[in-house]
Coordinates of C-alpha atoms and ligand atoms in Angstrom, one line a residue:
M24 CA 57.1 -32.0 -3.2
S25 CA 56.9 -29.5 -6.1
E26 CA 56.1 -25.9 -5.4
L27 CA 52.7 -26.4 -7.1
Q28 CA 51.8 -29.4 -4.9
A29 CA 52.7 -27.4 -1.8
A30 CA 50.6 -24.5 -2.9
G31 CA 47.7 -26.9 -3.6
E32 CA 48.0 -28.4 -0.1
A33 CA 48.1 -25.0 1.6
R34 CA 45.0 -24.0 -0.2
A35 CA 43.2 -27.2 0.7
K36 CA 43.8 -26.3 4.4
L37 CA 42.2 -22.9 4.0
V38 CA 38.8 -22.8 5.5
V39 CA 36.6 -19.7 5.1
M40 CA 34.5 -19.4 8.3
K41 CA 31.6 -16.9 8.2
F42 CA 29.9 -16.0 11.4
G43 CA 26.4 -14.3 11.2
G44 CA 25.1 -11.5 13.4
T45 CA 23.9 -13.8 16.2
S46 CA 27.4 -15.4 16.3
V47 CA 28.9 -12.0 17.2
E48 CA 26.0 -10.4 19.0
D49 CA 27.8 -9.8 22.3
A50 CA 31.1 -10.7 24.1
K51 CA 29.8 -14.2 25.0
A52 CA 29.0 -15.0 21.4
I53 CA 32.3 -13.6 20.1
L54 CA 34.2 -15.8 22.7
R55 CA 32.2 -18.8 21.4
T56 CA 33.2 -17.9 17.9
A57 CA 36.9 -17.6 18.9
E58 CA 36.8 -21.1 20.5
I59 CA 35.3 -22.5 17.2
V60 CA 38.1 -20.9 15.2
R61 CA 40.7 -22.1 17.6
G62 CA 39.4 -25.6 17.2
R63 CA 39.9 -25.4 13.4
R64 CA 43.5 -24.1 13.9
E65 CA 44.2 -26.9 16.3
R66 CA 43.2 -29.4 13.6
G67 CA 45.9 -27.9 11.4
L68 CA 43.5 -25.9 9.3
Q69 CA 44.0 -22.3 8.3
P70 CA 40.9 -20.2 8.9
V71 CA 40.0 -17.0 7.1
V72 CA 37.1 -15.4 9.0
V73 CA 34.3 -13.3 7.6
V74 CA 31.9 -11.7 10.1
S75 CA 28.6 -9.9 9.9
A76 CA 27.7 -6.8 11.9
M77 CA 26.5 -7.6 15.5
A78 CA 22.9 -8.8 15.4
R79 CA 20.3 -6.1 14.5
V80 CA 23.0 -3.5 13.9
T81 CA 22.4 -3.3 10.1
D82 CA 18.7 -2.6 10.7
Q83 CA 19.5 0.1 13.1
L84 CA 22.1 1.7 10.8
L85 CA 19.5 1.7 8.0
A86 CA 17.0 3.4 10.4
A87 CA 19.6 6.0 11.3
A88 CA 20.4 6.7 7.6
A89 CA 16.6 6.9 6.9
A90 CA 16.1 9.3 9.8
A91 CA 18.9 11.5 8.6
G92 CA 17.5 11.4 5.1
R93 CA 14.2 12.8 6.4
G94 CA 16.2 15.6 8.1
D95 CA 15.7 14.1 11.6
K96 CA 19.3 14.7 12.8
T97 CA 18.4 14.1 16.5
G98 CA 16.8 10.8 15.8
A99 CA 19.7 9.6 13.6
L100 CA 22.3 10.6 16.2
A101 CA 20.4 9.0 19.0
I102 CA 20.5 5.7 17.2
A103 CA 24.2 6.1 16.5
A104 CA 24.8 6.9 20.2
R105 CA 23.1 3.7 21.3
L106 CA 25.1 1.7 18.8
R107 CA 28.3 3.4 20.0
N108 CA 27.5 2.4 23.6
R109 CA 26.7 -1.2 22.6
H110 CA 30.0 -1.6 20.8
L111 CA 32.0 0.0 23.6
E112 CA 30.3 -2.2 26.2
T113 CA 31.0 -5.3 24.2
A114 CA 34.6 -4.3 23.7
A115 CA 34.9 -3.7 27.5
D116 CA 33.5 -7.1 28.3
L117 CA 35.7 -8.8 25.7
L118 CA 39.1 -7.2 25.8
C119 CA 41.5 -5.8 28.3
G120 CA 44.8 -3.9 28.4
E121 CA 46.3 -2.7 25.2
H122 CA 43.8 -4.6 23.1
F123 CA 40.9 -2.8 24.7
A124 CA 42.7 0.6 24.5
E125 CA 43.3 0.2 20.8
I126 CA 39.8 -0.9 19.9
E127 CA 38.2 1.7 22.1
K128 CA 40.0 4.4 20.2
A129 CA 39.0 2.8 16.9
I130 CA 35.3 2.5 17.9
R131 CA 35.2 6.1 19.0
A132 CA 36.9 7.3 15.8
R133 CA 34.5 5.2 13.6
F134 CA 31.4 6.5 15.4
D135 CA 32.7 10.1 15.3
S136 CA 32.9 9.8 11.5
L137 CA 29.5 8.1 11.4
D138 CA 28.0 11.0 13.3
D139 CA 29.6 13.5 10.9
L140 CA 28.2 11.5 8.0
L141 CA 24.7 11.4 9.5
R142 CA 24.8 15.2 10.2
G143 CA 25.8 15.8 6.6
I144 CA 22.9 13.7 5.3
A145 CA 20.5 15.5 7.6
A146 CA 21.8 18.9 6.5
V147 CA 21.0 18.2 2.8
G148 CA 17.9 16.1 3.8
E149 CA 18.6 13.6 1.1
L150 CA 19.9 10.0 1.3
T151 CA 21.4 8.6 -1.9
P152 CA 21.9 4.8 -2.3
R153 CA 25.7 5.5 -2.3
T154 CA 25.6 7.3 1.1
N155 CA 23.2 4.6 2.5
D156 CA 25.8 2.0 1.7
K157 CA 28.5 4.1 3.4
V158 CA 26.4 4.4 6.6
V159 CA 25.4 0.7 6.7
S160 CA 29.0 -0.4 6.1
Y161 CA 30.0 0.7 9.7
G162 CA 28.4 -2.4 11.2
E163 CA 30.7 -4.9 9.5
R164 CA 33.7 -2.5 9.6
I165 CA 33.5 -2.3 13.4
S166 CA 32.5 -5.9 14.2
S167 CA 35.4 -7.3 12.2
Q168 CA 37.9 -5.1 14.0
M169 CA 36.5 -6.1 17.3
V170 CA 36.6 -9.8 16.5
A171 CA 40.1 -9.6 15.1
A172 CA 41.2 -7.9 18.4
A173 CA 39.5 -10.7 20.4
F174 CA 41.4 -13.4 18.4
A175 CA 44.6 -11.5 18.9
Q176 CA 44.0 -11.3 22.7
H177 CA 43.3 -15.1 22.8
G178 CA 46.5 -16.1 21.1
M179 CA 45.1 -16.7 17.7
K180 CA 47.0 -14.0 15.8
G181 CA 43.9 -12.2 14.6
A182 CA 44.6 -9.8 11.8
H183 CA 42.0 -7.4 10.6
V184 CA 41.7 -7.0 6.8
D185 CA 39.4 -4.2 5.5
A186 CA 37.0 -6.1 3.2
R187 CA 36.7 -3.0 1.0
S188 CA 40.3 -3.5 -0.1
C189 CA 39.5 -7.0 -1.5
I190 CA 35.9 -7.2 -2.4
I191 CA 35.9 -5.1 -5.6
T192 CA 32.4 -4.5 -7.0
D193 CA 30.6 -2.4 -9.6
D194 CA 28.8 0.7 -8.4
H195 CA 25.3 -0.7 -8.2
Y196 CA 24.8 0.6 -4.6
G197 CA 22.7 -1.6 -2.3
K198 CA 23.3 -4.7 -4.4
A199 CA 26.7 -4.3 -6.0
V200 CA 28.0 -6.9 -8.3
P201 CA 31.3 -8.4 -7.3
Q202 CA 34.2 -8.4 -9.9
E203 CA 35.6 -11.9 -9.3
A204 CA 38.9 -11.6 -11.2
A205 CA 39.8 -8.4 -9.3
I206 CA 38.8 -10.0 -6.0
E207 CA 40.9 -13.1 -6.7
R208 CA 43.9 -10.8 -7.3
K209 CA 43.4 -8.7 -4.2
L210 CA 42.9 -11.8 -2.0
A211 CA 46.1 -13.3 -3.3
E212 CA 47.9 -10.0 -2.6
L213 CA 46.3 -9.0 0.8
V214 CA 44.9 -12.1 2.5
L215 CA 47.0 -15.1 1.4
P216 CA 50.3 -13.8 2.8
V217 CA 48.6 -12.9 6.1
A218 CA 47.2 -16.5 6.4
A219 CA 50.4 -18.1 5.1
A220 CA 52.3 -16.4 8.0
G221 CA 50.0 -18.2 10.5
N222 CA 47.7 -15.3 11.3
T223 CA 43.9 -15.5 11.3
P224 CA 42.6 -12.9 8.8
V225 CA 39.3 -11.4 9.9
M226 CA 37.2 -9.3 7.5
G227 CA 33.7 -7.9 7.4
G228 CA 31.1 -9.5 5.2
F229 CA 28.5 -7.7 3.1
I230 CA 30.7 -4.7 2.2
G231 CA 33.0 -4.0 -0.7
A232 CA 34.2 -1.1 -2.7
T233 CA 34.3 0.0 -6.4
A234 CA 37.7 0.0 -8.1
D235 CA 38.1 3.6 -7.2
G236 CA 37.4 3.0 -3.5
T237 CA 33.8 4.0 -3.0
T238 CA 32.1 1.8 -0.4
T239 CA 29.4 -0.6 -1.6
T240 CA 27.3 -3.4 -0.2
L241 CA 26.2 -6.8 -1.6
G242 CA 22.6 -6.7 -0.5
R243 CA 20.9 -7.9 2.7
G244 CA 22.3 -11.1 4.1
G245 CA 25.3 -10.5 1.9
S246 CA 28.0 -11.8 4.3
D247 CA 27.3 -15.3 3.2
F248 CA 28.1 -14.1 -0.4
T249 CA 31.3 -12.6 0.8
A250 CA 32.3 -15.9 2.4
A251 CA 31.7 -17.7 -0.9
L252 CA 33.6 -15.0 -2.9
V253 CA 36.6 -15.3 -0.5
G254 CA 36.4 -19.1 -0.6
G255 CA 36.2 -19.1 -4.3
G256 CA 38.9 -16.5 -4.8
L257 CA 41.3 -18.3 -2.5
H258 CA 40.4 -21.8 -3.9
A259 CA 39.8 -22.8 -0.2
G260 CA 39.2 -26.3 0.9
A261 CA 35.9 -25.6 2.5
I262 CA 33.4 -22.8 3.3
E263 CA 31.6 -22.8 6.7
I264 CA 28.5 -20.7 7.3
W265 CA 28.1 -20.5 11.1
T266 CA 24.6 -19.4 12.2
D267 CA 22.0 -19.9 15.0
V268 CA 20.4 -23.1 13.8
N269 CA 21.8 -26.6 13.3
G270 CA 22.0 -26.3 9.6
I271 CA 19.6 -26.2 6.7
M272 CA 16.4 -27.5 8.1
T273 CA 13.3 -29.1 6.5
T274 CA 11.7 -25.7 6.9
D275 CA 12.2 -22.5 8.9
P276 CA 12.3 -23.7 12.5
R277 CA 10.6 -20.4 13.5
I278 CA 7.5 -21.6 11.6
C279 CA 7.7 -25.3 12.4
A280 CA 9.3 -26.2 15.7
D281 CA 9.8 -29.8 14.7
A282 CA 11.8 -29.0 11.5
L283 CA 14.6 -31.5 11.0
R284 CA 18.2 -30.9 10.1
V285 CA 19.0 -31.9 6.5
K286 CA 22.3 -33.8 6.7
T287 CA 23.4 -33.4 3.0
I288 CA 21.8 -31.3 0.3
S289 CA 23.0 -30.6 -3.3
F290 CA 24.2 -27.2 -4.5
E291 CA 21.2 -27.0 -6.8
E292 CA 18.7 -27.7 -4.1
A293 CA 20.3 -25.2 -1.7
A294 CA 20.4 -22.6 -4.4
E295 CA 16.6 -23.0 -5.1
L296 CA 15.8 -22.9 -1.4
A297 CA 17.9 -19.7 -0.8
Y298 CA 16.5 -18.0 -3.8
F299 CA 12.9 -18.8 -2.8
G300 CA 13.2 -17.4 0.7
A301 CA 15.2 -19.7 3.1
K302 CA 17.0 -17.0 4.9
V303 CA 19.6 -19.4 6.2
L304 CA 21.7 -18.8 3.1
H305 CA 22.0 -15.8 0.7
P306 CA 21.0 -16.9 -2.8
A307 CA 24.3 -15.8 -4.4
T308 CA 26.4 -17.9 -2.0
I309 CA 26.3 -21.0 -3.9
L310 CA 27.7 -20.1 -7.3
P311 CA 31.3 -19.2 -6.5
A312 CA 31.5 -22.4 -4.5
V313 CA 30.0 -24.5 -7.2
Q314 CA 32.3 -23.1 -9.9
K315 CA 35.3 -24.3 -7.9
S316 CA 33.7 -27.4 -6.4
I317 CA 34.2 -26.2 -2.8
P318 CA 32.0 -27.9 -0.2
V319 CA 29.9 -25.6 1.9
W320 CA 28.8 -26.4 5.4
V321 CA 26.1 -24.7 7.4
L322 CA 26.8 -25.0 11.1
N323 CA 25.4 -23.8 14.5
S324 CA 27.8 -21.6 16.5
R325 CA 25.7 -22.3 19.6
N326 CA 26.0 -26.0 19.2
P327 CA 29.3 -26.4 17.4
T328 CA 29.6 -30.2 17.9
N329 CA 26.5 -30.7 15.8
E330 CA 27.4 -32.0 12.3
G331 CA 25.4 -29.3 10.4
T332 CA 24.5 -29.5 6.7
K333 CA 26.9 -30.3 4.0
I334 CA 26.2 -28.8 0.6
T335 CA 27.8 -30.8 -2.2
A336 CA 27.7 -31.3 -6.0
M337 CA 25.7 -34.5 -5.7
A338 CA 23.0 -35.3 -3.1
P339 CA 22.5 -38.8 -1.9
P340 CA 19.3 -40.5 -3.0
C341 CA 16.4 -39.8 -0.6
A342 CA 13.2 -41.7 0.0
S343 CA 11.3 -38.4 0.7
P344 CA 10.5 -36.4 -2.5
F345 CA 11.4 -33.1 -0.8
K346 CA 14.4 -31.9 1.2
S347 CA 12.9 -28.6 2.4
I348 CA 10.1 -26.1 2.2
A349 CA 10.9 -22.4 1.8
A350 CA 8.5 -19.5 2.1
K351 CA 9.0 -16.0 0.7
K352 CA 6.7 -13.2 1.8
R353 CA 6.2 -9.6 0.6
L354 CA 5.5 -10.6 -3.0
T355 CA 3.1 -8.9 -5.5
I356 CA 1.3 -10.6 -8.4
I357 CA 1.1 -8.4 -11.5
D358 CA -1.5 -9.4 -14.1
I359 CA -0.9 -8.1 -17.5
V360 CA -3.9 -8.4 -19.8
A361 CA -3.5 -7.6 -23.6
S362 CA -6.0 -9.6 -25.6
R363 CA -4.8 -8.8 -29.1
M364 CA -1.1 -8.6 -28.7
L365 CA -0.1 -11.4 -26.4
M366 CA 0.9 -13.9 -29.1
T367 CA 2.4 -11.4 -31.4
H368 CA 6.1 -11.4 -32.0
G369 CA 8.2 -9.4 -29.6
Y370 CA 5.4 -8.7 -27.1
L371 CA 6.8 -10.7 -24.2
K372 CA 10.1 -9.1 -24.8
S373 CA 8.6 -5.6 -24.5
V374 CA 7.1 -6.7 -21.2
F375 CA 10.3 -8.2 -19.8
D376 CA 12.3 -5.2 -21.0
V377 CA 10.3 -3.0 -18.5
F378 CA 11.3 -5.2 -15.6
D379 CA 14.9 -5.3 -16.9
K380 CA 15.0 -1.5 -17.0
Y381 CA 14.1 -1.3 -13.3
R382 CA 16.4 -4.2 -12.4
C383 CA 13.4 -6.0 -11.0
A384 CA 13.7 -9.8 -10.7
I385 CA 10.7 -11.9 -11.5
D386 CA 10.1 -15.0 -9.4
M387 CA 7.3 -16.8 -11.3
V388 CA 5.6 -16.4 -14.7
S389 CA 2.4 -18.0 -16.0
T390 CA 0.7 -17.1 -19.3
S391 CA -2.7 -17.7 -20.7
E392 CA -4.3 -16.9 -24.1
V393 CA -4.9 -13.3 -23.0
S394 CA -2.8 -12.6 -19.9
I395 CA 0.5 -12.9 -18.3
S396 CA 0.8 -13.2 -14.5
L397 CA 4.2 -12.4 -12.9
T398 CA 5.4 -12.3 -9.3
V399 CA 7.9 -9.9 -8.0
D400 CA 9.2 -8.7 -4.6
S401 CA 7.0 -5.8 -3.4
N402 CA 9.3 -2.9 -4.1
E403 CA 9.2 0.9 -4.3
R404 CA 9.7 0.8 -8.1
L405 CA 6.4 -1.0 -8.7
P406 CA 4.3 2.2 -9.5
E407 CA 6.8 3.2 -12.2
I408 CA 6.9 -0.3 -13.6
C409 CA 3.1 -0.4 -13.8
D410 CA 2.9 3.0 -15.4
E411 CA 5.2 1.8 -18.1
L412 CA 3.5 -1.5 -18.6
G413 CA 0.2 0.4 -18.7
R414 CA 1.3 1.8 -22.1
I415 CA 1.1 -1.7 -23.7
A416 CA -1.5 -3.5 -21.6
D417 CA -4.0 -3.4 -18.8
V418 CA -2.2 -4.0 -15.5
K419 CA -3.5 -5.1 -12.1
L420 CA -1.6 -5.5 -8.9
E421 CA -2.3 -7.8 -6.0
G422 CA 0.0 -7.4 -2.9
H423 CA 0.5 -9.4 0.3
K424 CA 1.2 -12.6 -1.5
A425 CA 3.7 -15.3 -0.6
L426 CA 5.5 -18.0 -2.5
I427 CA 5.9 -21.5 -1.1
C428 CA 8.7 -23.4 -2.7
M429 CA 9.2 -27.2 -2.1
V430 CA 12.6 -28.4 -3.2
G431 CA 14.0 -31.9 -3.7
E432 CA 16.0 -33.7 -6.5
D433 CA 13.8 -36.7 -5.8
I434 CA 10.6 -35.3 -7.3
R435 CA 12.1 -35.9 -10.7
G436 CA 10.0 -38.4 -12.6
R437 CA 7.7 -39.2 -9.6
S438 CA 4.0 -39.1 -10.1
G439 CA 1.3 -38.2 -7.6
I440 CA 3.4 -35.7 -5.7
S441 CA 1.3 -32.6 -6.7
G442 CA -1.8 -34.5 -5.6
R443 CA -0.3 -34.9 -2.1
V444 CA 0.8 -31.3 -2.0
F445 CA -2.5 -29.8 -2.9
S446 CA -4.5 -32.1 -0.8
A447 CA -2.4 -31.2 2.2
I448 CA -3.3 -27.5 1.7
R449 CA -6.8 -28.0 0.3
H450 CA -8.1 -25.2 2.7
V451 CA -5.7 -22.7 1.3
N452 CA -6.4 -20.5 -1.7
V453 CA -3.7 -21.2 -4.3
R454 CA -3.2 -18.4 -6.8
M455 CA -0.4 -19.5 -9.2
I456 CA 1.5 -22.8 -9.6
S457 CA 4.7 -23.6 -11.2
Q458 CA 6.7 -26.8 -11.3
G459 CA 10.1 -25.2 -11.8
A460 CA 12.0 -25.5 -15.0
S461 CA 14.8 -26.9 -12.9
E462 CA 12.6 -30.0 -12.2
I463 CA 13.6 -29.9 -8.6
N464 CA 11.1 -27.4 -7.2
M465 CA 7.4 -27.1 -7.0
S466 CA 6.2 -23.6 -6.1
F467 CA 2.9 -21.8 -5.7
M468 CA 1.6 -18.5 -4.6
I469 CA -0.8 -18.1 -1.6
E470 CA -1.9 -15.3 0.6
E471 CA 0.7 -14.0 3.0
S472 CA -1.6 -14.7 6.0
D473 CA -1.8 -18.4 5.0
V474 CA 1.9 -19.1 5.1
E475 CA 2.3 -20.6 8.6
E476 CA -0.7 -22.9 8.2
A477 CA 0.3 -24.1 4.7
V478 CA 3.9 -24.7 5.7
R479 CA 2.9 -26.7 8.8
S480 CA 0.5 -28.8 6.9
L481 CA 3.0 -29.6 4.1
H482 CA 5.7 -30.3 6.7
A483 CA 3.5 -32.8 8.5
E484 CA 2.6 -34.4 5.2
F485 CA 6.1 -34.8 3.8
F486 CA 8.3 -35.0 6.9
G487 CA 6.2 -37.1 9.2
D488 CA 8.2 -40.2 8.4
P489 CA 11.6 -38.9 7.3
D490 CA 14.4 -40.9 5.6
P491 CA 17.0 -41.2 8.4
T492 CA 19.9 -41.3 5.9
V493 CA 19.2 -37.7 4.9
F494 CA 17.4 -36.1 7.9
D495 CA 18.5 -36.0 11.5
V496 CA 15.7 -38.0 13.0
E497 CA 17.5 -38.6 16.3
A498 CA 17.2 -34.9 17.2
R499 CA 13.4 -35.2 16.8
A500 CA 13.4 -38.3 19.0
V501 CA 15.4 -36.5 21.6
S502 CA 13.2 -33.4 21.7
A503 CA 10.1 -35.6 21.8
K504 CA 11.4 -37.2 25.0
A505 CA 12.4 -33.8 26.5
Ligands
ADP11 P1 22.8 -15.2 10.2 O1 22.7 -13.9 11.0 O2 23.7 -16.2 10.9 O3 23.2 -14.9 8.8 P2 20.1 -15.5 9.4 O4 19.1 -15.0 10.4 O5 20.4 -14.8 8.2 O6 21.4 -15.9 10.3 O7 19.6 -17.0 9.0 C1 19.4 -18.0 10.0 C2 17.8 -18.1 10.1 O8 17.3 -18.6 8.9 C3 17.4 -19.1 11.1 O9 17.4 -18.6 12.5 C4 16.0 -19.6 10.7 O10 15.0 -18.9 11.4 C5 16.0 -19.1 9.2 N1 15.6 -20.1 8.3 C6 14.7 -20.0 7.3 N2 14.6 -21.1 6.6 C7 15.5 -22.0 7.1 C8 15.8 -23.3 6.8 N3 15.2 -24.0 5.8 N4 16.7 -23.9 7.6 C9 17.3 -23.3 8.6 N5 17.0 -22.0 8.9 C10 16.1 -21.4 8.2
LIG12 N1 24.7 -7.4 8.2 C1 24.1 -7.6 6.9 C2 22.6 -7.8 7.1 O1 22.1 -7.9 8.2 C3 24.8 -8.7 6.2 C4 24.7 -10.1 6.8 O2 24.6 -10.2 8.0 O3 24.8 -11.1 6.1 O4 22.0 -7.9 6.1
MG13 MG1 22.1 -14.4 7.0

């Protein structure tokens, strides 16, 4: 076998396994995670593990940073103290002997430096995005060390890698943009040799650093993105996203208890779903995997024998028009009315330039003779954006809106689907409609308070008689009997 062939085979055996917050929420969950990784090793695969912070830790770190930023030192330190105890207790449940002694020391040192940082923020009474990223990074830094120690104790040669040495980003704090060429070089230098020696590298998701070493984060839910960057950078054979549901479902199971697992979905469909609100996957996860044609699986760490969802380049044909329904809340509609100028050359550009300046993403656009309606995430920059737009048009805001997005490759070229959609939700007030440029999604805006009812009605209409080749109908039959 040539050297090149051998390298190719070794890479095909690499599997990037990402475990979300609930999969590392306590000692029991971390042990389950360890068993899943062991299973992959026993199959002759070489796992590279990416972990989130323990469940709810990121929210609490953000709350601590915000408290310190308001000058509330006591409040910030109280949150940090609770987090310190939770991590120490988990480590004590999980580890013993030298492994425990080492991690205990590391946890105490990390939390001492977090306390110092929070005191510093409280003293100046100002929280910059850069410092916010630093505070929030502790969650993944500590969880990854703890998981690596658990793997080491259980004979799986866990080896901690500081994600900040590999995931190189720009300095857009809070939503840093990864530098893929630099990441690929760092992974080859720092992770591949560790894996090649038969260890299990474990790194934190979500966090990175600029080229000069300042800590950054990739945005909420960003550990999925890290997994895709690592998978893409290592040219891995597969990426597995381990979470707390059986895979990508026909809608959020928290809204619809009878949501079904989708067995296979295309990259394009999954990307639309993630972008339009399905929390199960971070929207940026798909791209690095698509570029290198790496299959992505979404799997349940509480039910590891379940097949999960496979995301691939091509989806099999499906008798149902849609694969899944996503809902995105906290949106605002901006109506921009400018009777004389709308159709003049360069006007739309001047409107979009304002959004660009504030790095504000637009979800949906519709235009009429005299007005443009846009939808954006409700965010703190909206007053500034509106002020600026106000110089070129009349501007009106409507908050508390939600976007429902129905995704499926099989809506292409079918007629009568929108009739079914809108008759299923005829009692709901629909504000804006778009049949996506991608031809695989149909989206519309409704009131936030109507989301649950609308999703349930649509789900009943389109998934009442699901295609068993694409959806896991057996699970529904089993739960109906139970
Ligand atoms: P993790 O911590 O593992 O990253 P998340 O909470 O970010 O997990 O994502 C998993 C959650 O996503 C599920 O518990 C579920 O409530 C929600 N979700 C939303 N839409 C979907 C969907 N279409 N399929 C599966 N889960 C979904
Ligand atoms: N811990 C981060 C968050 O809660 C990243 C992640 O879990 O994906 O947003
Ligand atoms: Mg997530």
